[in-house]
Short mmCIF file of the C-alpha atoms (twelve columns), coordinates in Angstrom:
data_MODEL
# 
_entry.id   MODEL 
# 
loop_
_atom_site.group_PDB 
_atom_site.id 
_atom_site.type_symbol 
_atom_site.label_atom_id 
_atom_site.label_alt_id 
_atom_site.label_comp_id 
_atom_site.label_asym_id 
_atom_site.label_seq_id 
_atom_site.Cartn_x 
_atom_site.Cartn_y 
_atom_site.Cartn_z 
_atom_site.pdbx_PDB_model_num 
ATOM 1  C CA . MET A 1  10.090  -6.876  29.397 1 
ATOM 2  C CA . ALA A 2  6.302   -7.134  29.488 1 
ATOM 3  C CA . THR A 3  4.797   -10.581 29.931 1 
ATOM 4  C CA . LYS A 4  1.206   -9.455  29.320 1 
ATOM 5  C CA . VAL A 5  -0.366  -6.746  27.210 1 
ATOM 6  C CA . HIS A 6  -3.838  -5.205  27.280 1 
ATOM 7  C CA . ALA A 7  -4.602  -4.070  23.749 1 
ATOM 8  C CA . ALA A 8  -7.367  -3.163  21.347 1 
ATOM 9  C CA . HIS A 9  -7.377  -3.487  17.581 1 
ATOM 10 C CA . ILE A 10 -9.260  -2.720  14.426 1 
ATOM 11 C CA . LEU A 11 -9.268  -5.453  11.768 1 
ATOM 12 C CA . VAL A 12 -9.913  -4.633  8.100  1 
ATOM 13 C CA . LYS A 13 -9.364  -6.360  4.755  1 
ATOM 14 C CA . THR A 14 -6.797  -4.079  3.118  1 
ATOM 15 C CA . GLU A 15 -3.645  -2.177  3.974  1 
ATOM 16 C CA . LEU A 16 -5.222  0.929   2.414  1 
ATOM 17 C CA . GLU A 17 -8.161  0.743   4.849  1 
ATOM 18 C CA . ALA A 18 -5.789  0.206   7.778  1 
ATOM 19 C CA . ASN A 19 -3.682  3.214   6.792  1 
ATOM 20 C CA . GLY A 20 -6.830  5.359   6.537  1 
ATOM 21 C CA . ILE A 21 -7.947  4.262   10.005 1 
ATOM 22 C CA . LEU A 22 -4.493  4.928   11.449 1 
ATOM 23 C CA . TYR A 23 -4.527  8.427   9.944  1 
ATOM 24 C CA . ASP A 24 -8.028  9.158   11.287 1 
ATOM 25 C CA . VAL A 25 -7.230  7.959   14.814 1 
ATOM 26 C CA . LYS A 26 -3.907  9.821   14.917 1 
ATOM 27 C CA . HIS A 27 -5.821  12.962  13.928 1 
ATOM 28 C CA . GLY A 28 -8.426  12.789  16.656 1 
ATOM 29 C CA . LYS A 29 -10.994 10.160  15.718 1 
ATOM 30 C CA . ASP A 30 -11.901 7.946   18.693 1 
ATOM 31 C CA . PHE A 31 -10.313 4.478   18.469 1 
ATOM 32 C CA . GLY A 32 -13.215 2.634   20.127 1 
ATOM 33 C CA . SER A 33 -15.875 4.292   17.966 1 
ATOM 34 C CA . THR A 34 -13.842 3.582   14.844 1 
ATOM 35 C CA . ALA A 35 -13.492 -0.080  15.867 1 
ATOM 36 C CA . LYS A 36 -17.252 -0.382  16.399 1 
ATOM 37 C CA . GLU A 37 -17.882 1.153   12.986 1 
ATOM 38 C CA . LYS A 38 -15.182 -0.478  10.826 1 
ATOM 39 C CA . SER A 39 -13.623 -3.573  12.428 1 
ATOM 40 C CA . LEU A 40 -14.350 -7.048  11.084 1 
ATOM 41 C CA . CYS A 41 -13.480 -8.689  14.417 1 
ATOM 42 C CA . PRO A 42 -16.177 -9.660  16.954 1 
ATOM 43 C CA . SER A 43 -14.226 -7.515  19.471 1 
ATOM 44 C CA . LYS A 44 -15.670 -4.481  17.678 1 
ATOM 45 C CA . LYS A 45 -18.663 -4.603  20.036 1 
ATOM 46 C CA . ASP A 46 -16.164 -3.773  22.826 1 
ATOM 47 C CA . GLY A 47 -14.453 -1.021  20.840 1 
ATOM 48 C CA . GLY A 48 -11.815 -3.493  19.681 1 
ATOM 49 C CA . ASP A 49 -10.722 -4.310  23.237 1 
ATOM 50 C CA . LEU A 50 -9.014  -7.709  23.407 1 
ATOM 51 C CA . GLY A 51 -8.310  -7.605  27.135 1 
ATOM 52 C CA . TRP A 52 -5.079  -8.979  28.571 1 
ATOM 53 C CA . PHE A 53 -3.061  -11.617 26.728 1 
ATOM 54 C CA . GLY A 54 0.332   -13.213 27.142 1 
ATOM 55 C CA . ARG A 55 2.968   -14.383 24.723 1 
ATOM 56 C CA . GLY A 56 1.878   -17.298 22.560 1 
ATOM 57 C CA . GLN A 57 -1.820  -16.397 22.657 1 
ATOM 58 C CA . MET A 58 -2.018  -14.370 19.428 1 
ATOM 59 C CA . VAL A 59 -0.700  -15.018 15.932 1 
ATOM 60 C CA . LYS A 60 3.006   -14.243 15.704 1 
ATOM 61 C CA . GLU A 61 2.852   -11.006 13.657 1 
ATOM 62 C CA . PHE A 62 0.179   -9.557  15.937 1 
ATOM 63 C CA . GLU A 63 2.032   -10.560 19.097 1 
ATOM 64 C CA . ILE A 64 5.333   -9.039  17.940 1 
ATOM 65 C CA . ALA A 65 3.647   -5.726  17.122 1 
ATOM 66 C CA . ALA A 66 1.536   -5.602  20.296 1 
ATOM 67 C CA . PHE A 67 4.449   -6.328  22.635 1 
ATOM 68 C CA . ALA A 68 6.628   -3.712  20.890 1 
ATOM 69 C CA . LEU A 69 4.198   -0.876  21.705 1 
ATOM 70 C CA . LYS A 70 4.314   1.353   24.752 1 
ATOM 71 C CA . PRO A 71 0.966   2.006   26.493 1 
ATOM 72 C CA . GLY A 72 -1.042  4.519   24.456 1 
ATOM 73 C CA . GLU A 73 0.852   3.861   21.217 1 
ATOM 74 C CA . LEU A 74 -0.660  2.764   17.924 1 
ATOM 75 C CA . SER A 75 0.951   0.254   15.586 1 
ATOM 76 C CA . LYS A 76 1.524   0.700   11.906 1 
ATOM 77 C CA . PRO A 77 -0.765  -1.655  9.954  1 
ATOM 78 C CA . VAL A 78 0.088   -5.292  10.740 1 
ATOM 79 C CA . LYS A 79 -0.730  -8.079  8.267  1 
ATOM 80 C CA . THR A 80 -1.855  -11.481 9.552  1 
ATOM 81 C CA . GLN A 81 -3.819  -14.355 8.058  1 
ATOM 82 C CA . PHE A 82 -6.984  -12.557 9.227  1 
ATOM 83 C CA . GLY A 83 -6.334  -9.257  7.440  1 
ATOM 84 C CA . TRP A 84 -4.794  -5.931  8.454  1 
ATOM 85 C CA . HIS A 85 -4.765  -4.720  12.060 1 
ATOM 86 C CA . VAL A 86 -4.224  -1.363  13.702 1 
ATOM 87 C CA . ILE A 87 -3.285  -2.153  17.294 1 
ATOM 88 C CA . LYS A 88 -3.527  0.173   20.286 1 
ATOM 89 C CA . SER A 89 -1.612  -0.689  23.436 1 
ATOM 90 C CA . ILE A 90 -3.595  0.124   26.575 1 
ATOM 91 C CA . GLU A 91 -1.394  -1.337  29.344 1 
ATOM 92 C CA . ALA A 92 1.515   -3.726  29.792 1 
ATOM 93 C CA . LYS A 93 2.852   -5.651  32.776 1 
# 
């Protein structure tokens, strides 16, 4: 079981927006460029890259989704108190 995950995300206000982003990225749109263009999170300047984080460092819903992904996978839209996230796993260890 992974103890740390390196992930990126795109944060938007609505589930509809998140589903549209997920569709676009799954059909060839670049995740990092999409994050820079659409994300509401300050990490957008880094293409949504959040770096490495361990358990207990992110809000629960985000953490559960991020740790469930295999490297390279995208999450379904995840709702947190901040909005809707599409998460991309980069690496896990």
